[in-house]
Short mmCIF file of C-alpha atoms and ligand atoms in Angstrom, two decimals:
data_model
loop_
_atom_site.label_atom_id
_atom_site.label_comp_id
_atom_site.label_asym_id
_atom_site.label_seq_id
_atom_site.Cartn_x
_atom_site.Cartn_y
_atom_site.Cartn_z
CA UNK Q 45 -9.65 20.67 -33.11
CA UNK Q 46 -11.60 21.58 -29.99
CA UNK Q 47 -9.99 23.64 -27.27
CA UNK Q 48 -10.07 20.88 -24.67
CA UNK Q 49 -8.71 23.17 -21.96
CA UNK Q 50 -12.03 25.04 -21.98
CA UNK Q 51 -13.80 21.87 -20.89
CA UNK Q 52 -11.32 20.01 -18.74
CA UNK Q 53 -11.46 20.42 -14.96
CA UNK Q 54 -9.08 23.34 -14.30
CA UNK Q 55 -6.81 21.42 -11.88
CA UNK Q 56 -6.12 18.51 -14.24
CA UNK Q 57 -2.61 19.68 -15.18
CA UNK Q 58 -1.57 19.67 -11.53
CA UNK Q 59 -2.26 15.92 -11.31
CA UNK Q 60 0.75 13.72 -11.92
CA UNK Q 61 -0.56 10.21 -12.63
CA UNK Q 62 0.66 7.18 -10.70
CA UNK Q 63 3.91 6.09 -12.30
CA UNK Q 64 3.64 2.59 -13.81
CA UNK Q 65 6.82 2.75 -15.88
CA UNK Q 66 8.52 0.15 -13.65
CA UNK Q 67 5.69 -2.27 -14.37
CA UNK Q 68 6.01 -1.73 -18.11
CA UNK Q 69 9.71 -2.60 -17.88
CA UNK Q 70 9.09 -5.58 -15.60
CA UNK Q 71 6.44 -7.13 -17.85
CA UNK Q 72 8.58 -6.53 -20.95
CA UNK Q 73 11.59 -8.22 -19.35
CA UNK Q 74 10.43 -11.22 -17.29
CA UNK Q 75 14.00 -12.10 -16.35
CA UNK Q 76 14.16 -9.04 -14.08
CA UNK Q 77 13.56 -9.42 -10.37
CA UNK Q 78 10.60 -7.21 -9.54
CA UNK Q 79 11.24 -5.97 -6.03
CA UNK Q 80 10.00 -2.41 -6.49
CA UNK Q 81 6.24 -2.40 -6.00
CA UNK Q 82 5.34 -4.44 -2.90
CA UNK Q 83 3.98 -7.47 -4.72
CA UNK Q 84 3.83 -10.96 -3.25
CA UNK Q 85 6.36 -13.27 -4.96
CA UNK Q 86 4.15 -16.37 -4.41
CA UNK Q 87 1.50 -16.96 -7.11
CA UNK Q 88 -2.15 -17.78 -6.30
CA UNK Q 89 -2.87 -21.32 -5.07
CA UNK Q 90 -4.39 -23.96 -7.33
CA UNK Q 91 -7.64 -23.61 -5.40
CA UNK Q 92 -7.82 -19.89 -6.16
CA UNK Q 93 -7.02 -20.48 -9.83
CA UNK Q 94 -9.73 -23.16 -10.05
CA UNK Q 95 -12.25 -20.83 -8.43
CA UNK Q 96 -11.49 -18.23 -11.12
CA UNK Q 97 -11.89 -20.81 -13.88
CA UNK Q 98 -15.26 -21.94 -12.46
CA UNK Q 99 -16.47 -18.35 -12.16
CA UNK Q 100 -15.43 -17.63 -15.73
CA UNK Q 101 -18.05 -20.15 -16.88
CA UNK Q 102 -20.69 -17.67 -15.67
CA UNK Q 103 -18.84 -14.79 -17.29
CA UNK Q 104 -21.84 -13.78 -19.41
CA UNK Q 105 -23.69 -12.66 -16.23
CA UNK Q 106 -23.29 -9.45 -14.22
CA UNK Q 107 -22.09 -9.98 -10.66
CA UNK Q 108 -24.07 -8.74 -7.65
CA UNK Q 109 -22.26 -6.52 -5.16
CA UNK Q 110 -20.58 -9.44 -3.45
CA UNK Q 111 -23.43 -10.43 -1.13
CA UNK Q 112 -21.81 -13.67 -0.04
CA UNK Q 113 -18.26 -12.44 0.35
CA UNK Q 114 -19.38 -9.35 2.26
CA UNK Q 115 -20.96 -11.75 4.75
CA UNK Q 116 -17.77 -13.80 4.96
CA UNK Q 117 -15.65 -10.69 5.56
CA UNK Q 118 -18.08 -9.17 8.07
CA UNK Q 119 -18.04 -12.34 10.15
CA UNK Q 120 -14.27 -12.05 10.64
CA UNK Q 121 -14.70 -8.68 12.29
CA UNK Q 122 -17.95 -9.46 14.07
CA UNK Q 123 -19.68 -6.85 11.89
CA UNK Q 124 -22.62 -7.06 9.50
CA UNK Q 125 -22.47 -7.24 5.67
CA UNK Q 126 -23.91 -3.69 5.69
CA UNK Q 127 -20.54 -2.55 7.10
CA UNK Q 128 -18.56 -3.96 4.16
CA UNK Q 129 -17.92 -2.44 0.73
CA UNK Q 130 -16.01 -4.62 -1.73
CA UNK Q 131 -13.72 -2.94 -4.22
CA UNK Q 132 -11.31 -3.12 -7.12
CA UNK Q 133 -8.34 -3.29 -4.74
CA UNK Q 134 -7.93 -0.77 -1.95
CA UNK Q 135 -6.89 1.89 -4.49
CA UNK Q 136 -10.59 2.22 -5.29
CA UNK Q 137 -11.35 2.88 -1.61
CA UNK Q 138 -8.74 5.64 -1.57
CA UNK Q 139 -10.27 7.17 -4.69
CA UNK Q 140 -13.80 6.80 -3.36
CA UNK Q 141 -12.96 8.64 -0.15
CA UNK Q 142 -11.58 11.59 -2.12
CA UNK Q 143 -14.66 11.69 -4.35
CA UNK Q 144 -17.00 11.55 -1.37
CA UNK Q 145 -15.38 14.19 0.82
CA UNK Q 146 -13.03 16.46 -1.13
CA UNK Q 147 -14.08 19.44 -3.25
CA UNK Q 148 -11.58 21.72 -5.05
CA UNK Q 149 -9.41 23.57 -2.53
CA UNK Q 150 -10.12 21.18 0.35
CA UNK Q 151 -7.20 19.61 2.17
CA UNK Q 152 -6.12 16.02 2.64
CA UNK Q 153 -3.73 15.52 5.52
CA UNK Q 154 -1.24 12.69 5.28
CA UNK Q 155 2.20 11.61 6.50
CA UNK Q 156 5.35 11.95 4.41
CA UNK Q 157 6.66 9.67 3.07
CA UNK Q 158 3.71 7.39 2.44
CA UNK Q 159 1.96 5.55 -0.41
CA UNK Q 160 1.92 8.05 -3.29
CA UNK Q 161 -1.58 7.22 -4.52
CA UNK Q 162 -3.29 9.08 -1.65
CA UNK Q 163 -1.91 12.41 -2.86
CA UNK Q 164 -2.57 11.61 -6.51
CA UNK Q 165 -6.23 10.78 -5.93
CA UNK Q 166 -6.66 13.84 -3.68
CA UNK Q 167 -5.29 16.10 -6.43
CA UNK Q 168 -7.43 14.38 -9.07
CA UNK Q 169 -10.54 15.89 -7.45
CA UNK Q 170 -8.89 19.30 -7.01
CA UNK Q 171 -7.82 18.76 -3.41
CA UNK Q 172 -4.63 20.10 -1.83
CA UNK Q 173 -2.27 17.72 -0.10
CA UNK Q 174 -0.92 18.69 3.30
CA UNK Q 175 1.98 16.33 3.95
CA UNK Q 176 3.46 16.19 7.43
CA UNK Q 177 6.95 14.69 7.67
CA UNK Q 178 7.41 11.63 9.85
CA UNK Q 179 9.78 12.23 12.75
CA UNK Q 180 13.53 11.68 12.28
CA UNK Q 181 13.07 8.07 13.44
CA UNK Q 182 10.21 7.62 10.94
CA UNK Q 183 7.29 7.65 13.36
CA UNK Q 184 4.04 9.58 12.88
CA UNK Q 185 4.48 13.17 14.06
CA UNK Q 186 0.97 13.45 15.48
CA UNK Q 187 1.44 16.81 17.26
CA UNK Q 188 2.52 18.29 13.90
CA UNK Q 189 -0.43 16.60 12.15
CA UNK Q 190 -2.86 18.04 14.69
CA UNK Q 191 -1.35 21.51 14.19
CA UNK Q 192 -1.79 21.13 10.42
CA UNK Q 193 -5.56 20.63 10.67
CA UNK Q 194 -7.59 23.55 9.26
CA UNK Q 195 -11.30 24.10 8.59
CA UNK Q 196 -10.61 22.80 5.08
CA UNK Q 197 -9.20 19.45 6.23
CA UNK Q 198 -11.68 16.92 4.84
CA UNK Q 199 -9.73 13.68 4.99
CA UNK Q 200 -6.87 12.34 7.11
CA UNK Q 201 -4.82 9.36 6.01
CA UNK Q 202 -3.33 6.90 8.47
CA UNK Q 203 -1.39 4.12 6.78
CA UNK Q 204 -0.53 1.49 9.39
CA UNK Q 205 1.96 -0.08 9.03
CA UNK Q 206 3.07 2.82 6.91
CA UNK Q 207 4.44 2.22 3.44
CA UNK Q 208 7.44 2.67 3.17
CA UNK Q 209 8.56 3.13 6.81
CA UNK Q 210 7.05 -0.15 8.01
CA UNK Q 211 5.89 0.73 11.52
CA UNK Q 212 2.43 0.94 13.09
CA UNK Q 213 1.03 4.16 14.52
CA UNK Q 214 0.60 3.86 18.31
CA UNK Q 215 -2.94 3.48 19.64
CA UNK Q 216 -2.58 6.65 21.65
CA UNK Q 217 -1.56 8.68 18.61
CA UNK Q 218 -4.24 7.12 16.43
CA UNK Q 219 -6.95 8.05 18.92
CA UNK Q 220 -5.82 11.69 18.94
CA UNK Q 221 -6.51 11.73 15.20
CA UNK Q 222 -9.75 9.75 15.44
CA UNK Q 223 -11.16 12.06 18.12
CA UNK Q 224 -10.94 15.01 15.70
CA UNK Q 225 -14.09 13.69 14.00
CA UNK Q 226 -12.64 14.25 10.52
CA UNK Q 227 -13.12 11.44 7.95
CA UNK Q 228 -10.08 9.24 8.44
CA UNK Q 229 -8.85 6.35 6.36
CA UNK Q 230 -7.02 3.72 8.37
CA UNK Q 231 -5.24 1.80 5.62
CA UNK Q 232 -4.33 -1.68 6.87
CA UNK Q 233 -3.06 -2.94 3.50
CA UNK Q 234 -0.24 -4.93 5.11
CA UNK Q 235 -1.93 -6.06 8.31
CA UNK Q 236 -2.35 -9.70 7.25
CA UNK Q 237 1.43 -10.11 7.44
CA UNK Q 238 1.06 -9.70 11.20
CA UNK Q 239 -2.20 -11.31 12.29
CA UNK Q 240 -1.09 -10.98 15.92
CA UNK Q 241 -1.61 -7.24 15.52
CA UNK Q 242 -5.30 -6.40 15.83
CA UNK Q 243 -7.22 -4.52 13.17
CA UNK Q 244 -8.67 -1.12 14.05
CA UNK Q 245 -11.99 -2.26 12.53
CA UNK Q 246 -13.84 -2.21 15.91
CA UNK Q 247 -13.50 1.60 15.86
CA UNK Q 248 -16.16 1.80 13.16
CA UNK Q 249 -18.82 0.77 15.69
CA UNK Q 250 -18.23 3.91 17.70
CA UNK Q 251 -17.04 6.37 15.04
CA UNK Q 252 -19.05 6.94 11.84
CA UNK Q 253 -16.19 8.89 10.19
CA UNK Q 254 -13.63 6.06 10.23
CA UNK Q 255 -12.94 3.85 7.22
CA UNK Q 256 -10.72 0.79 7.55
CA UNK Q 257 -9.32 -0.49 4.24
CA UNK Q 258 -7.90 -3.91 3.39
CA UNK Q 259 -6.56 -5.45 0.23
CA UNK Q 260 -5.94 -8.91 -1.20
CA UNK Q 261 -2.96 -7.52 -3.16
CA UNK Q 262 -0.36 -8.02 -0.44
CA UNK Q 263 -0.30 -11.00 1.96
CA UNK Q 264 -3.00 -12.82 -0.06
CA UNK Q 265 -0.88 -12.27 -3.18
CA UNK Q 266 -3.62 -11.23 -5.60
CA UNK Q 267 -2.47 -7.81 -6.86
CA UNK Q 268 -3.29 -8.62 -10.47
CA UNK Q 269 -6.70 -10.08 -9.60
CA UNK Q 270 -7.82 -6.87 -7.87
CA UNK Q 271 -9.87 -7.20 -4.72
CA UNK Q 272 -10.11 -5.14 -1.57
CA UNK Q 273 -12.69 -3.94 0.91
CA UNK Q 274 -13.65 -1.11 3.23
CA UNK Q 275 -15.23 -1.42 6.65
CA UNK Q 276 -17.28 1.50 7.92
CA UNK Q 277 -20.54 2.56 9.52
CA UNK Q 278 -23.57 1.45 7.50
CA UNK Q 279 -24.52 5.03 6.51
CA UNK Q 280 -21.08 5.70 5.11
CA UNK Q 281 -21.08 2.38 3.24
CA UNK Q 282 -24.39 3.46 1.67
CA UNK Q 283 -22.67 6.64 0.42
CA UNK Q 284 -19.91 4.45 -1.05
CA UNK Q 285 -22.66 2.58 -2.94
CA UNK Q 286 -24.20 5.82 -4.15
CA UNK Q 287 -20.87 6.96 -5.56
CA UNK Q 288 -19.61 3.62 -6.90
CA UNK Q 289 -19.34 2.41 -10.46
CA UNK Q 290 -21.45 -0.77 -10.54
CA UNK Q 291 -19.71 -4.12 -11.03
CA UNK Q 292 -16.42 -2.78 -9.70
CA UNK Q 293 -15.52 -6.28 -8.57
CA UNK Q 294 -15.75 -9.02 -11.16
CA UNK Q 295 -17.21 -12.48 -10.75
CA UNK Q 296 -13.63 -13.70 -11.12
CA UNK Q 297 -12.13 -11.48 -8.44
CA UNK Q 298 -14.95 -12.26 -6.00
CA UNK Q 299 -14.55 -16.02 -6.57
CA UNK Q 300 -10.79 -15.75 -6.10
CA UNK Q 301 -11.19 -13.79 -2.87
CA UNK Q 302 -13.74 -16.26 -1.49
CA UNK Q 303 -11.39 -19.15 -2.20
CA UNK Q 304 -8.44 -17.29 -0.64
CA UNK Q 305 -10.45 -16.52 2.50
CA UNK Q 306 -11.03 -20.23 2.96
CA UNK Q 307 -7.30 -20.98 2.80
CA UNK Q 308 -6.21 -19.72 6.19
CA UNK Q 309 -3.06 -21.87 6.21
CA UNK Q 310 -1.94 -20.56 2.83
CA UNK Q 311 -2.17 -16.98 4.08
CA UNK Q 312 -0.13 -17.81 7.18
CA UNK Q 313 2.45 -19.58 5.02
CA UNK Q 314 2.81 -16.56 2.75
CA UNK Q 315 3.08 -14.20 5.72
CA UNK Q 316 5.75 -16.36 7.39
CA UNK Q 317 7.70 -16.59 4.13
CA UNK Q 318 7.65 -12.80 3.78
CA UNK Q 319 8.54 -12.14 7.40
CA UNK Q 320 11.57 -14.45 7.15
CA UNK Q 321 12.65 -12.37 4.15
CA UNK Q 322 12.28 -9.12 6.10
CA UNK Q 323 14.42 -10.56 8.94
CA UNK Q 324 17.08 -11.72 6.48
CA UNK Q 325 17.34 -8.42 4.61
CA UNK Q 326 17.51 -6.40 7.84
CA UNK Q 327 20.03 -8.77 9.44
CA UNK Q 328 22.36 -8.69 6.42
CA UNK Q 329 22.17 -5.01 5.49
CA UNK Q 330 22.72 -3.70 9.01
CA UNK Q 331 26.19 -5.26 8.80
CA UNK Q 332 27.21 -2.65 6.21
CA UNK Q 333 28.69 0.41 7.97
CA UNK Q 334 26.49 3.48 7.58
CA UNK Q 335 23.51 1.49 6.27
CA UNK Q 336 20.32 1.46 8.34
CA UNK Q 337 17.42 -0.85 7.47
CA UNK Q 338 14.13 -0.02 9.20
CA UNK Q 339 12.48 -3.20 10.44
CA UNK Q 340 9.15 -3.50 8.65
CA UNK Q 341 5.77 -5.10 9.33
CA UNK Q 342 4.96 -5.02 5.62
CA UNK Q 343 6.41 -6.82 2.57
CA UNK Q 344 9.12 -4.19 2.08
CA UNK Q 345 12.10 -2.78 3.94
CA UNK Q 346 13.11 0.88 3.85
CA UNK Q 347 16.83 1.46 4.09
CA UNK Q 348 18.79 4.65 4.71
CA UNK Q 349 22.34 4.61 3.36
CA UNK Q 350 22.97 8.34 3.81
CA UNK Q 351 25.61 7.79 6.50
CA UNK Q 352 27.54 5.54 4.11
CA UNK Q 353 27.87 8.56 1.83
CA UNK Q 354 25.72 7.28 -1.04
CA UNK Q 355 22.33 8.12 -2.49
CA UNK Q 356 19.47 5.66 -2.79
CA UNK Q 357 19.46 6.36 -6.52
CA UNK Q 358 23.08 5.18 -6.90
CA UNK Q 359 22.30 1.88 -5.19
CA UNK Q 360 19.08 1.32 -7.13
CA UNK Q 361 20.83 1.94 -10.44
CA UNK Q 362 23.73 -0.36 -9.52
CA UNK Q 363 21.60 -3.37 -8.54
CA UNK Q 364 19.48 -2.92 -11.66
CA UNK Q 365 22.54 -2.81 -13.95
CA UNK Q 366 24.57 -5.56 -12.26
CA UNK Q 367 21.95 -7.97 -10.96
CA UNK Q 368 18.73 -7.20 -12.85
CA UNK Q 369 16.98 -6.37 -9.59
CA UNK Q 370 14.37 -3.62 -9.60
CA UNK Q 371 14.13 -1.73 -6.32
CA UNK Q 372 13.01 1.83 -5.60
CA UNK Q 373 14.63 5.00 -4.25
CA UNK Q 374 12.88 7.83 -2.49
CA UNK Q 375 13.04 11.60 -2.63
CA UNK Q 376 15.42 13.09 -0.03
CA UNK Q 377 13.80 13.20 3.38
CA UNK Q 378 14.92 15.54 6.18
CA UNK Q 379 18.04 16.30 4.16
CA UNK Q 380 18.92 12.61 3.78
CA UNK Q 381 19.19 11.29 0.24
CA UNK Q 382 20.16 7.67 0.95
CA UNK Q 383 16.66 6.18 1.17
CA UNK Q 384 15.70 3.15 -0.90
CA UNK Q 385 13.13 0.37 -0.49
CA UNK Q 386 13.34 -3.33 -1.18
CA UNK Q 387 10.04 -5.17 -1.73
CA UNK Q 388 10.63 -8.73 -0.62
CA UNK Q 389 10.90 -11.33 -3.37
CA UNK Q 390 11.52 -15.05 -3.19
CA UNK Q 391 14.30 -16.05 -0.80
CA UNK Q 392 16.54 -16.53 -3.83
CA UNK Q 393 15.75 -13.04 -5.12
CA UNK Q 394 16.32 -11.54 -1.68
CA UNK Q 395 19.76 -13.15 -1.57
CA UNK Q 396 20.66 -11.86 -5.04
CA UNK Q 397 19.55 -8.37 -4.07
CA UNK Q 398 21.45 -8.35 -0.77
CA UNK Q 399 24.60 -9.72 -2.44
CA UNK Q 400 24.41 -7.01 -5.11
CA UNK Q 401 24.10 -4.28 -2.48
CA UNK Q 402 27.05 -5.73 -0.54
CA UNK Q 403 29.07 -5.81 -3.74
CA UNK Q 404 28.22 -2.15 -4.38
CA UNK Q 405 29.74 -1.20 -1.03
CA UNK Q 406 32.77 -3.50 -1.45
CA UNK Q 407 33.54 -1.85 -4.79
CA UNK Q 408 33.29 1.59 -3.23
CA UNK Q 409 35.67 0.56 -0.48
CA UNK Q 410 38.15 -0.70 -3.08
CA UNK Q 411 37.80 2.48 -5.14
CA UNK Q 412 38.46 4.60 -2.06
CA UNK Q 413 41.61 2.60 -1.22
CA UNK Q 414 42.91 2.83 -4.81
C1 PLP O 598 -0.56 1.38 1.81
C2 PLP O 598 -1.15 0.89 0.54
N1 PLP O 598 -2.48 0.97 0.39
C3 PLP O 598 -3.06 0.54 -0.73
C4 PLP O 598 -2.31 0.00 -1.76
C5 PLP O 598 -3.04 -0.36 -3.03
O1 PLP O 598 -3.22 -1.66 -3.19
P1 PLP O 598 -4.37 -2.28 -4.10
O2 PLP O 598 -5.09 -1.22 -4.84
O3 PLP O 598 -3.65 -3.21 -4.98
O4 PLP O 598 -5.26 -2.95 -3.10
C6 PLP O 598 -0.93 -0.09 -1.65
C7 PLP O 598 -0.11 -0.66 -2.73
O5 PLP O 598 1.08 -0.67 -2.75
C8 PLP O 598 -0.34 0.37 -0.46
O6 PLP O 598 0.99 0.33 -0.28
#
């Protein structure tokens, strides 16, 4: 047996991989309601499925780097195809940014809590994560982020709307970060749920260190198909190309994305369906004393039940046991351990989830009286 440790990168044991255990359980038990990983509950349209089937007929050929779809995407932002990099979901963009800018010991500055993959990919290249807590009302604490910048800060992450807190960063705060001149990812994974809110893509014309990322995994509902893109200055996109693994997007995923882009109405329908679910969950859960849902612009709602005297973990375990609903709890934040997140499902699933949570609190009330 070889002593692998002699050869492995020395920081490898500090990397905790992205946890996909929930997905293993969900695929093994299709009867469960999967409301734990910000998927879209509506499957791809017939048009998208047909596009995939057609593309599969050319499956013996290598794809190009998405010449046509890069043009289609660029047009939407009044940019050129040279400003667009297509990817295997936006996770690849996150990974690419770490590989391009971070060497061992460099720092990646990000908010806490946020999407866990940023930190994982930063650590995978030997980087150190500098996480700055959101404020008590779950807004970006930009003064604290600015104070946390050091000469080793190589990447800053701005997730807007932030997962899991659901709110956008203000323009004023964003510009304070942008003006630092440090490579900054503006992750707009959930923006298509609120098309009235403008993308920050125009910033890339003025700032060559800004990367705007989008995905088809959320509002477009294609998480399993894998397609995303980055918008940036042409020079930076060229560096993405230098670093990329060729054929990162498949003929099938490109065809699916092209078809989805042509179905504007379908996207709006999916967004409206989701947003009605967000309203419903917030409206119902706020009725429970001590429970605070944070209104979200994404396909999830973060809830804090600390003031009701329960932990997020207790609620998550109860709804899983009693209703077969998978939701997610979060590590204690600012001394509060009642945080959990519901990813919106179908309206029926949302109702089942809300009813189960209500039942949890009714039972507690009864137990207290007894
Ligand atoms: C903020 C954010 N960015 C990116 C992603 C990754 O999405 P994908 O790689 O499927 O595009 C997620 C997934 O949950 C996310 O929440």
